[in-house]
Amino acid sequence: MRRTAGKLADGREIIYFDDSAEAPPRVAVDTRDLPATQPMSEVRLDPLTREWVAMAAHRQTRTYKPPADLCPLCPSTPGRPTEIPEPDYDVVVFENRFPSLAQNVLDVSSTVDGEPLFARAPGRGRCEVVCFTSDHNKSFGELSPERVRTVVDAWADRVEFLSSLPGVEQVFPFENRGEEIGVTLSHPHGQIYAYPFVTPRTERMLEAALEYYAAHGRPLFGDVLEAELRAGARVVEESPHWVAFVPAAARWPVEVVLAPRRQVPDLAALSSVERDDFASLYLKVLHRLDALYNRPLPYIAAWHQAPVNVGREELWLHLRVFSVLRTADKLKYLAGSESGEAVWINDVTPEQIADRLRSAGTLT
């Protein structure tokens, strides 16, 4: 892989990750006349749940479902400059033009309305876009293993860098796929958020992991992984270094967890062999997901990593891929119980999900 960093017209960073050193040099200049960005992000603490909520009203003007010939994530062409100045690329990462969190946000008062109960802080972090391919019509599952490996290297590079930024407490790479998920740009891409706090789900997982380790002297996720392998009923795919399984308490009608057999805190800690092995296994899983209903499956692929400053010894890197699609043409809605009280009700058992995925087809 070759890495080349540059700047866009408004000063945002852009980084090219090429599959090999044989790729053309990345020297194209962003010719657009763009004003300097000034995100107005802040975070507010809900005193009833102790959870942070990000406020980013400037995102209302972000690009929304443009036609393919106006896609801002495609390479630039003569007379039509985009977010990527080059005429072609392998993998590219750049700072989001409409970020939920950013480094250059303005300071805000420490409370809302001067009320101590309503804590407030600048939304200081960073949001990046990761484009997996220059081909607008491809999906992640159609990438080559070599390209997936480049994406993993790009993720790892950004996780290491973003974790070093002042005030960043957690880094979250993810991909949203499909209109049912809420995707507004159809070009195959993901995002990375660098949060100024530890996310609620991670806090809950860390609390459980610390309690379990204190009682048993072993990592909780490691024992969960061993139990899933012993049972076998929910295992979808295995490889020398990774396991893909449907969790025993799956919330979603389609949900798969991919985990390394070795405990690592984040993507940057994966070995070269583990990165290669993940690329092969993940493509098999994505193929099964698309074969499940014989249509492209809308999904969220969420990397759960240890926070930057806590839980490094207790938490275990894993990828969770889940979908709102419960049949080929029916959605799982988060209604009263899920949205109101965060109590999930699944219409299918995890064992049924795993069995359907195992039967859904394999790569040829």
mmCIF file of C-alpha atoms in Angstrom:
data_model
loop_
_atom_site.group_PDB
_atom_site.id
_atom_site.type_symbol
_atom_site.label_atom_id
_atom_site.label_comp_id
_atom_site.label_asym_id
_atom_site.label_seq_id
_atom_site.Cartn_x
_atom_site.Cartn_y
_atom_site.Cartn_z
ATOM 1 C CA MET A 1 0.000 0.000 0.000
ATOM 2 C CA ARG A 2 1.128 3.573 -0.724
ATOM 3 C CA ARG A 3 -0.096 6.559 1.282
ATOM 4 C CA THR A 4 -0.202 10.137 -0.100
ATOM 5 C CA ALA A 5 -1.572 13.107 1.876
ATOM 6 C CA GLY A 6 -2.732 16.461 0.497
ATOM 7 C CA LYS A 7 -5.151 19.344 1.039
ATOM 8 C CA LEU A 8 -8.491 20.283 -0.488
ATOM 9 C CA ALA A 9 -9.338 23.851 -1.549
ATOM 10 C CA ASP A 10 -10.768 24.776 1.853
ATOM 11 C CA GLY A 11 -7.851 23.310 3.821
ATOM 12 C CA ARG A 12 -9.374 19.940 4.693
ATOM 13 C CA GLU A 13 -7.009 16.974 4.622
ATOM 14 C CA ILE A 14 -7.271 14.272 1.953
ATOM 15 C CA ILE A 15 -5.259 11.039 1.969
ATOM 16 C CA TYR A 16 -4.932 8.523 -0.859
ATOM 17 C CA PHE A 17 -4.292 4.858 -0.050
ATOM 18 C CA ASP A 18 -3.232 2.969 -3.145
ATOM 19 C CA ASP A 19 -3.215 -0.809 -3.486
ATOM 20 C CA SER A 20 0.411 -0.713 -4.661
ATOM 21 C CA ALA A 21 3.308 1.641 -5.269
ATOM 22 C CA GLU A 22 2.698 1.259 -9.002
ATOM 23 C CA ALA A 23 -0.318 3.585 -8.903
ATOM 24 C CA PRO A 24 0.055 7.028 -10.530
ATOM 25 C CA PRO A 25 1.356 9.770 -8.236
ATOM 26 C CA ARG A 26 -1.445 11.694 -6.482
ATOM 27 C CA VAL A 27 -0.654 15.309 -7.389
ATOM 28 C CA ALA A 28 -3.985 16.701 -8.669
ATOM 29 C CA VAL A 29 -5.026 20.076 -7.224
ATOM 30 C CA ASP A 30 -8.521 20.900 -5.977
ATOM 31 C CA THR A 31 -9.576 23.754 -8.282
ATOM 32 C CA ARG A 32 -12.848 24.587 -6.549
ATOM 33 C CA ASP A 33 -13.444 27.953 -4.900
ATOM 34 C CA LEU A 34 -14.538 26.789 -1.453
ATOM 35 C CA PRO A 35 -14.938 28.950 1.656
ATOM 36 C CA ALA A 36 -13.142 27.864 4.808
ATOM 37 C CA THR A 37 -15.332 25.580 6.893
ATOM 38 C CA GLN A 38 -16.620 26.681 10.292
ATOM 39 C CA PRO A 39 -18.629 23.860 11.872
ATOM 40 C CA MET A 40 -20.970 24.907 14.689
ATOM 41 C CA SER A 41 -20.938 21.624 16.607
ATOM 42 C CA GLU A 42 -21.498 21.208 20.320
ATOM 43 C CA VAL A 43 -22.359 18.354 22.681
ATOM 44 C CA ARG A 44 -24.911 18.462 25.477
ATOM 45 C CA LEU A 45 -25.250 16.012 28.368
ATOM 46 C CA ASP A 46 -28.671 14.514 29.077
ATOM 47 C CA PRO A 47 -28.820 14.695 32.899
ATOM 48 C CA LEU A 48 -31.355 11.840 33.077
ATOM 49 C CA THR A 49 -29.220 9.258 31.253
ATOM 50 C CA ARG A 50 -25.724 10.800 31.477
ATOM 51 C CA GLU A 51 -25.410 10.420 27.697
ATOM 52 C CA TRP A 52 -23.894 13.036 25.398
ATOM 53 C CA VAL A 53 -25.912 14.289 22.416
ATOM 54 C CA ALA A 54 -24.213 16.058 19.499
ATOM 55 C CA MET A 55 -25.789 19.199 18.008
ATOM 56 C CA ALA A 56 -24.718 20.004 14.438
ATOM 57 C CA ALA A 57 -27.327 22.243 12.810
ATOM 58 C CA HIS A 58 -24.964 23.149 9.935
ATOM 59 C CA ARG A 59 -25.421 19.601 8.571
ATOM 60 C CA GLN A 60 -28.915 20.477 7.356
ATOM 61 C CA THR A 61 -27.336 21.840 4.151
ATOM 62 C CA ARG A 62 -25.276 18.732 3.336
ATOM 63 C CA THR A 63 -25.556 17.047 -0.051
ATOM 64 C CA TYR A 64 -28.711 14.925 -0.285
ATOM 65 C CA LYS A 65 -29.190 12.092 -2.800
ATOM 66 C CA PRO A 66 -27.556 13.659 -5.862
ATOM 67 C CA PRO A 67 -27.834 11.885 -9.240
ATOM 68 C CA ALA A 68 -24.904 9.665 -10.166
ATOM 69 C CA ASP A 69 -23.455 12.221 -12.587
ATOM 70 C CA LEU A 70 -23.240 14.772 -9.739
ATOM 71 C CA CYS A 71 -21.835 12.439 -7.086
ATOM 72 C CA PRO A 72 -19.253 14.333 -4.968
ATOM 73 C CA LEU A 73 -17.397 11.095 -4.129
ATOM 74 C CA CYS A 74 -16.609 10.104 -7.702
ATOM 75 C CA PRO A 75 -13.255 11.163 -9.178
ATOM 76 C CA SER A 76 -13.006 14.618 -10.719
ATOM 77 C CA THR A 77 -13.491 14.989 -14.469
ATOM 78 C CA PRO A 78 -12.749 17.970 -16.744
ATOM 79 C CA GLY A 79 -15.222 20.717 -15.881
ATOM 80 C CA ARG A 80 -16.649 18.826 -12.888
ATOM 81 C CA PRO A 81 -14.390 18.925 -9.825
ATOM 82 C CA THR A 82 -15.479 16.785 -6.865
ATOM 83 C CA GLU A 83 -14.262 16.097 -3.337
ATOM 84 C CA ILE A 84 -11.530 13.913 -4.872
ATOM 85 C CA PRO A 85 -9.328 15.935 -7.290
ATOM 86 C CA GLU A 86 -7.745 12.879 -8.928
ATOM 87 C CA PRO A 87 -9.231 11.332 -12.118
ATOM 88 C CA ASP A 88 -9.132 7.905 -10.420
ATOM 89 C CA TYR A 89 -8.274 6.410 -7.049
ATOM 90 C CA ASP A 90 -8.153 3.173 -5.048
ATOM 91 C CA VAL A 91 -9.115 4.197 -1.495
ATOM 92 C CA VAL A 92 -9.330 7.780 -0.308
ATOM 93 C CA VAL A 93 -10.017 9.405 3.075
ATOM 94 C CA PHE A 94 -10.862 13.061 3.604
ATOM 95 C CA GLU A 95 -12.294 15.301 6.298
ATOM 96 C CA ASN A 96 -16.065 15.562 6.054
ATOM 97 C CA ARG A 97 -17.231 18.897 4.645
ATOM 98 C CA PHE A 98 -20.311 18.735 6.898
ATOM 99 C CA PRO A 99 -18.933 17.161 10.078
ATOM 100 C CA SER A 100 -20.861 16.343 13.230
ATOM 101 C CA LEU A 101 -17.627 16.934 15.156
ATOM 102 C CA ALA A 102 -14.520 18.920 14.179
ATOM 103 C CA GLN A 103 -11.288 20.304 15.575
ATOM 104 C CA ASN A 104 -11.970 23.932 14.628
ATOM 105 C CA VAL A 105 -15.329 24.349 16.376
ATOM 106 C CA LEU A 106 -15.932 27.451 18.467
ATOM 107 C CA ASP A 107 -15.904 27.380 22.253
ATOM 108 C CA VAL A 108 -19.277 27.448 24.002
ATOM 109 C CA SER A 109 -20.340 28.112 27.572
ATOM 110 C CA SER A 110 -20.170 25.116 29.896
ATOM 111 C CA THR A 111 -23.930 25.075 30.530
ATOM 112 C CA VAL A 112 -27.175 25.655 28.629
ATOM 113 C CA ASP A 113 -29.057 28.731 29.871
ATOM 114 C CA GLY A 114 -26.676 28.917 32.805
ATOM 115 C CA GLU A 115 -28.302 25.846 34.350
ATOM 116 C CA PRO A 116 -25.715 23.517 35.979
ATOM 117 C CA LEU A 117 -27.871 20.467 35.208
ATOM 118 C CA PHE A 118 -27.492 21.071 31.465
ATOM 119 C CA ALA A 119 -23.787 20.527 30.777
ATOM 120 C CA ARG A 120 -22.460 21.654 27.423
ATOM 121 C CA ALA A 121 -19.118 21.500 25.568
ATOM 122 C CA PRO A 122 -17.697 22.186 22.093
ATOM 123 C CA GLY A 123 -18.245 19.312 19.647
ATOM 124 C CA ARG A 124 -14.507 18.889 19.298
ATOM 125 C CA GLY A 125 -13.467 15.752 17.449
ATOM 126 C CA ARG A 126 -13.191 14.817 13.795
ATOM 127 C CA CYS A 127 -15.313 13.177 11.102
ATOM 128 C CA GLU A 128 -13.789 11.587 8.015
ATOM 129 C CA VAL A 129 -15.190 10.002 4.864
ATOM 130 C CA VAL A 130 -13.670 6.765 3.538
ATOM 131 C CA CYS A 131 -14.299 5.992 -0.146
ATOM 132 C CA PHE A 132 -13.687 2.297 -0.866
ATOM 133 C CA THR A 133 -13.458 2.541 -4.658
ATOM 134 C CA SER A 134 -13.769 5.080 -7.453
ATOM 135 C CA ASP A 135 -16.447 2.885 -9.102
ATOM 136 C CA HIS A 136 -19.787 4.475 -8.231
ATOM 137 C CA ASN A 137 -21.749 1.298 -8.963
ATOM 138 C CA LYS A 138 -19.786 -1.172 -6.847
ATOM 139 C CA SER A 139 -20.443 -2.311 -3.292
ATOM 140 C CA PHE A 140 -18.012 -3.296 -0.549
ATOM 141 C CA GLY A 141 -18.869 -6.950 -1.118
ATOM 142 C CA GLU A 142 -17.750 -6.668 -4.752
ATOM 143 C CA LEU A 143 -14.259 -5.444 -3.880
ATOM 144 C CA SER A 144 -11.246 -7.691 -4.321
ATOM 145 C CA PRO A 145 -9.517 -9.114 -1.219
ATOM 146 C CA GLU A 146 -6.545 -6.895 -2.083
ATOM 147 C CA ARG A 147 -8.745 -3.782 -2.055
ATOM 148 C CA VAL A 148 -10.385 -4.783 1.234
ATOM 149 C CA ARG A 149 -6.898 -5.131 2.698
ATOM 150 C CA THR A 150 -6.130 -1.575 1.563
ATOM 151 C CA VAL A 151 -9.331 -0.391 3.256
ATOM 152 C CA VAL A 152 -8.318 -2.150 6.484
ATOM 153 C CA ASP A 153 -4.913 -0.484 6.318
ATOM 154 C CA ALA A 154 -6.604 2.870 5.783
ATOM 155 C CA TRP A 155 -8.894 2.275 8.774
ATOM 156 C CA ALA A 156 -5.927 1.308 10.939
ATOM 157 C CA ASP A 157 -3.961 4.369 9.822
ATOM 158 C CA ARG A 158 -6.823 6.699 10.679
ATOM 159 C CA VAL A 159 -7.583 4.997 14.008
ATOM 160 C CA GLU A 160 -3.977 5.487 15.088
ATOM 161 C CA PHE A 161 -3.958 9.136 14.007
ATOM 162 C CA LEU A 162 -7.385 10.093 15.330
ATOM 163 C CA SER A 163 -6.651 8.440 18.666
ATOM 164 C CA SER A 164 -3.719 10.846 19.058
ATOM 165 C CA LEU A 165 -5.809 14.023 18.684
ATOM 166 C CA PRO A 166 -6.307 16.094 21.839
ATOM 167 C CA GLY A 167 -9.628 15.414 23.515
ATOM 168 C CA VAL A 168 -10.566 12.350 21.450
ATOM 169 C CA GLU A 169 -11.840 9.517 23.659
ATOM 170 C CA GLN A 170 -13.151 7.007 21.109
ATOM 171 C CA VAL A 171 -12.796 6.302 17.378
ATOM 172 C CA PHE A 172 -15.663 4.677 15.482
ATOM 173 C CA PRO A 173 -15.311 3.493 11.838
ATOM 174 C CA PHE A 174 -18.573 2.452 10.196
ATOM 175 C CA GLU A 175 -20.387 1.959 6.895
ATOM 176 C CA ASN A 176 -24.031 2.721 6.134
ATOM 177 C CA ARG A 177 -25.374 0.929 3.069
ATOM 178 C CA GLY A 178 -28.762 1.360 1.418
ATOM 179 C CA GLU A 179 -31.564 3.903 1.355
ATOM 180 C CA GLU A 180 -33.451 1.972 4.048
ATOM 181 C CA ILE A 181 -30.591 2.805 6.403
ATOM 182 C CA GLY A 182 -30.775 6.495 5.512
ATOM 183 C CA VAL A 183 -27.849 6.745 3.109
ATOM 184 C CA THR A 184 -27.861 10.054 1.210
ATOM 185 C CA LEU A 185 -24.843 9.340 -1.041
ATOM 186 C CA SER A 186 -24.974 6.016 -2.870
ATOM 187 C CA HIS A 187 -21.262 5.877 -3.755
ATOM 188 C CA PRO A 188 -19.618 3.028 -1.769
ATOM 189 C CA HIS A 189 -18.143 4.736 1.265
ATOM 190 C CA GLY A 190 -17.969 4.720 5.034
ATOM 191 C CA GLN A 191 -17.167 7.190 7.766
ATOM 192 C CA ILE A 192 -15.014 7.514 10.858
ATOM 193 C CA TYR A 193 -16.072 9.518 13.910
ATOM 194 C CA ALA A 194 -13.602 10.611 16.571
ATOM 195 C CA TYR A 195 -15.720 11.391 19.637
ATOM 196 C CA PRO A 196 -14.801 13.640 22.595
ATOM 197 C CA PHE A 197 -16.478 11.116 24.920
ATOM 198 C CA VAL A 198 -16.922 7.353 25.322
ATOM 199 C CA THR A 199 -20.126 6.228 23.582
ATOM 200 C CA PRO A 200 -23.028 4.792 25.633
ATOM 201 C CA ARG A 201 -22.786 1.295 24.115
ATOM 202 C CA THR A 202 -19.059 1.141 24.804
ATOM 203 C CA GLU A 203 -19.592 2.313 28.392
ATOM 204 C CA ARG A 204 -22.063 -0.517 28.945
ATOM 205 C CA MET A 205 -19.720 -3.088 27.386
ATOM 206 C CA LEU A 206 -16.802 -1.823 29.466
ATOM 207 C CA GLU A 207 -18.819 -2.010 32.692
ATOM 208 C CA ALA A 208 -19.774 -5.613 31.907
ATOM 209 C CA ALA A 209 -16.211 -6.526 30.912
ATOM 210 C CA LEU A 210 -14.697 -5.036 34.085
ATOM 211 C CA GLU A 211 -17.221 -6.805 36.300
ATOM 212 C CA TYR A 212 -16.647 -10.131 34.536
ATOM 213 C CA TYR A 213 -12.865 -9.826 34.663
ATOM 214 C CA ALA A 214 -12.972 -9.043 38.384
ATOM 215 C CA ALA A 215 -15.050 -12.184 38.992
ATOM 216 C CA HIS A 216 -13.333 -14.612 36.584
ATOM 217 C CA GLY A 217 -9.939 -13.171 35.657
ATOM 218 C CA ARG A 218 -10.680 -13.540 31.942
ATOM 219 C CA PRO A 219 -11.932 -11.215 29.186
ATOM 220 C CA LEU A 220 -15.701 -11.434 28.789
ATOM 221 C CA PHE A 221 -15.709 -11.278 24.989
ATOM 222 C CA GLY A 222 -13.132 -14.059 24.807
ATOM 223 C CA ASP A 223 -15.362 -16.360 26.823
ATOM 224 C CA VAL A 224 -18.371 -15.371 24.693
ATOM 225 C CA LEU A 225 -16.392 -16.249 21.566
ATOM 226 C CA GLU A 226 -15.367 -19.625 23.001
ATOM 227 C CA ALA A 227 -18.972 -20.361 23.989
ATOM 228 C CA GLU A 228 -20.212 -19.533 20.492
ATOM 229 C CA LEU A 229 -17.586 -21.835 18.979
ATOM 230 C CA ARG A 230 -18.514 -24.656 21.372
ATOM 231 C CA ALA A 231 -22.220 -24.313 20.575
ATOM 232 C CA GLY A 232 -21.647 -23.886 16.846
ATOM 233 C CA ALA A 233 -25.338 -23.235 16.171
ATOM 234 C CA ARG A 234 -24.844 -19.541 15.446
ATOM 235 C CA VAL A 235 -21.408 -19.657 13.739
ATOM 236 C CA VAL A 236 -21.697 -18.463 10.123
ATOM 237 C CA GLU A 237 -18.061 -18.506 8.928
ATOM 238 C CA GLU A 238 -14.647 -19.358 10.391
ATOM 239 C CA SER A 239 -11.065 -18.721 9.286
ATOM 240 C CA PRO A 240 -7.682 -19.204 10.959
ATOM 241 C CA HIS A 241 -7.815 -15.780 12.621
ATOM 242 C CA TRP A 242 -11.495 -14.691 12.599
ATOM 243 C CA VAL A 243 -14.931 -15.991 13.520
ATOM 244 C CA ALA A 244 -18.292 -14.718 12.220
ATOM 245 C CA PHE A 245 -21.354 -15.542 14.324
ATOM 246 C CA VAL A 246 -24.868 -14.377 15.124
ATOM 247 C CA PRO A 247 -24.878 -13.289 18.788
ATOM 248 C CA ALA A 248 -27.068 -15.339 21.111
ATOM 249 C CA ALA A 249 -29.077 -12.212 22.017
ATOM 250 C CA ALA A 250 -29.201 -10.660 18.541
ATOM 251 C CA ARG A 251 -31.362 -7.540 18.436
ATOM 252 C CA TRP A 252 -31.782 -7.229 14.671
ATOM 253 C CA PRO A 253 -33.496 -9.575 12.178
ATOM 254 C CA VAL A 254 -30.107 -9.888 10.473
ATOM 255 C CA GLU A 255 -27.030 -9.469 12.665
ATOM 256 C CA VAL A 256 -23.502 -10.896 12.416
ATOM 257 C CA VAL A 257 -20.438 -10.254 14.569
ATOM 258 C CA LEU A 258 -16.931 -10.718 13.127
ATOM 259 C CA ALA A 259 -14.201 -11.037 15.743
ATOM 260 C CA PRO A 260 -10.503 -11.896 15.724
ATOM 261 C CA ARG A 261 -9.577 -14.994 17.700
ATOM 262 C CA ARG A 262 -6.825 -12.951 19.383
ATOM 263 C CA GLN A 263 -7.717 -10.124 21.752
ATOM 264 C CA VAL A 264 -6.756 -6.725 20.317
ATOM 265 C CA PRO A 265 -8.128 -3.325 21.375
ATOM 266 C CA ASP A 266 -8.501 -1.719 17.935
ATOM 267 C CA LEU A 267 -7.876 -1.971 14.214
ATOM 268 C CA ALA A 268 -4.391 -0.505 14.456
ATOM 269 C CA ALA A 269 -3.343 -3.473 16.618
ATOM 270 C CA LEU A 270 -4.209 -6.112 13.997
ATOM 271 C CA SER A 271 -1.263 -7.993 12.499
ATOM 272 C CA SER A 272 -0.654 -8.176 8.760
ATOM 273 C CA VAL A 273 -1.853 -11.794 8.667
ATOM 274 C CA GLU A 274 -5.026 -10.911 10.594
ATOM 275 C CA ARG A 275 -5.790 -8.090 8.153
ATOM 276 C CA ASP A 276 -5.417 -10.404 5.150
ATOM 277 C CA ASP A 277 -7.568 -13.057 6.791
ATOM 278 C CA PHE A 278 -10.291 -10.552 7.646
ATOM 279 C CA ALA A 279 -10.521 -9.435 4.015
ATOM 280 C CA SER A 280 -11.257 -12.977 2.859
ATOM 281 C CA LEU A 281 -13.756 -13.782 5.618
ATOM 282 C CA TYR A 282 -15.643 -10.490 5.406
ATOM 283 C CA LEU A 283 -16.248 -10.884 1.677
ATOM 284 C CA LYS A 284 -17.759 -14.318 2.317
ATOM 285 C CA VAL A 285 -20.051 -12.893 4.992
ATOM 286 C CA LEU A 286 -21.156 -9.994 2.771
ATOM 287 C CA HIS A 287 -21.886 -12.431 -0.046
ATOM 288 C CA ARG A 288 -24.125 -14.443 2.283
ATOM 289 C CA LEU A 289 -25.897 -11.295 3.442
ATOM 290 C CA ASP A 290 -26.715 -10.236 -0.126
ATOM 291 C CA ALA A 291 -27.806 -13.782 -0.980
ATOM 292 C CA LEU A 292 -30.173 -13.934 2.000
ATOM 293 C CA TYR A 293 -33.027 -12.155 0.193
ATOM 294 C CA ASN A 294 -31.501 -12.247 -3.302
ATOM 295 C CA ARG A 295 -31.058 -8.473 -3.238
ATOM 296 C CA PRO A 296 -28.459 -5.982 -1.966
ATOM 297 C CA LEU A 297 -28.921 -5.980 1.801
ATOM 298 C CA PRO A 298 -29.119 -2.584 3.500
ATOM 299 C CA TYR A 299 -26.854 -2.719 6.535
ATOM 300 C CA ILE A 300 -24.767 -0.881 9.072
ATOM 301 C CA ALA A 301 -21.241 -2.215 9.630
ATOM 302 C CA ALA A 302 -19.971 -0.868 12.955
ATOM 303 C CA TRP A 303 -16.456 -1.376 14.336
ATOM 304 C CA HIS A 304 -16.481 -1.623 18.130
ATOM 305 C CA GLN A 305 -13.069 -0.741 19.532
ATOM 306 C CA ALA A 306 -11.664 -0.004 22.968
ATOM 307 C CA PRO A 307 -11.707 3.700 23.872
ATOM 308 C CA VAL A 308 -8.476 5.651 23.614
ATOM 309 C CA ASN A 309 -7.718 5.969 27.327
ATOM 310 C CA VAL A 310 -9.686 3.237 29.132
ATOM 311 C CA GLY A 311 -10.596 -0.428 28.657
ATOM 312 C CA ARG A 312 -7.598 -1.282 26.516
ATOM 313 C CA GLU A 313 -7.006 -4.556 28.386
ATOM 314 C CA GLU A 314 -10.651 -5.523 28.853
ATOM 315 C CA LEU A 315 -12.402 -4.869 25.535
ATOM 316 C CA TRP A 316 -12.062 -6.884 22.328
ATOM 317 C CA LEU A 317 -12.214 -5.463 18.807
ATOM 318 C CA HIS A 318 -15.158 -6.697 16.749
ATOM 319 C CA LEU A 319 -17.278 -5.704 13.760
ATOM 320 C CA ARG A 320 -21.073 -5.846 14.025
ATOM 321 C CA VAL A 321 -23.032 -5.949 10.750
ATOM 322 C CA PHE A 322 -26.798 -5.634 11.064
ATOM 323 C CA SER A 323 -29.817 -4.861 8.909
ATOM 324 C CA VAL A 324 -33.300 -3.381 9.337
ATOM 325 C CA LEU A 325 -34.649 -5.759 6.661
ATOM 326 C CA ARG A 326 -36.649 -8.616 8.250
ATOM 327 C CA THR A 327 -37.902 -10.058 4.951
ATOM 328 C CA ALA A 328 -37.099 -9.242 1.338
ATOM 329 C CA ASP A 329 -39.623 -6.388 1.406
ATOM 330 C CA LYS A 330 -40.381 -5.666 5.067
ATOM 331 C CA LEU A 331 -38.501 -3.419 7.476
ATOM 332 C CA LYS A 332 -37.910 -3.800 11.183
ATOM 333 C CA TYR A 333 -39.229 -0.596 12.733
ATOM 334 C CA LEU A 334 -37.882 0.643 16.051
ATOM 335 C CA ALA A 335 -41.240 1.390 17.587
ATOM 336 C CA GLY A 336 -42.477 1.798 21.164
ATOM 337 C CA SER A 337 -40.434 -0.777 23.076
ATOM 338 C CA GLU A 338 -37.170 -0.300 21.178
ATOM 339 C CA SER A 339 -37.276 3.491 20.760
ATOM 340 C CA GLY A 340 -39.096 4.301 23.965
ATOM 341 C CA GLU A 341 -37.365 1.978 26.429
ATOM 342 C CA ALA A 342 -34.449 0.431 24.493
ATOM 343 C CA VAL A 343 -35.952 -3.034 25.029
ATOM 344 C CA TRP A 344 -35.467 -4.984 21.815
ATOM 345 C CA ILE A 345 -37.933 -7.515 20.432
ATOM 346 C CA ASN A 346 -36.663 -9.729 17.623
ATOM 347 C CA ASP A 347 -39.108 -11.489 15.295
ATOM 348 C CA VAL A 348 -36.634 -14.272 14.494
ATOM 349 C CA THR A 349 -34.301 -16.314 16.698
ATOM 350 C CA PRO A 350 -30.519 -15.958 16.361
ATOM 351 C CA GLU A 351 -30.309 -19.664 15.498
ATOM 352 C CA GLN A 352 -32.743 -19.171 12.610
ATOM 353 C CA ILE A 353 -30.745 -16.160 11.382
ATOM 354 C CA ALA A 354 -27.491 -18.158 11.421
ATOM 355 C CA ASP A 355 -29.068 -21.149 9.677
ATOM 356 C CA ARG A 356 -30.501 -18.944 6.918
ATOM 357 C CA LEU A 357 -27.154 -17.246 6.398
ATOM 358 C CA ARG A 358 -25.280 -20.545 6.217
ATOM 359 C CA SER A 359 -27.760 -21.657 3.540
ATOM 360 C CA ALA A 360 -27.688 -18.360 1.662
ATOM 361 C CA GLY A 361 -24.759 -19.169 -0.597
ATOM 362 C CA THR A 362 -20.985 -19.053 -0.689
ATOM 363 C CA LEU A 363 -18.412 -17.428 -2.916
ATOM 364 C CA THR A 364 -17.453 -19.473 -5.961
#
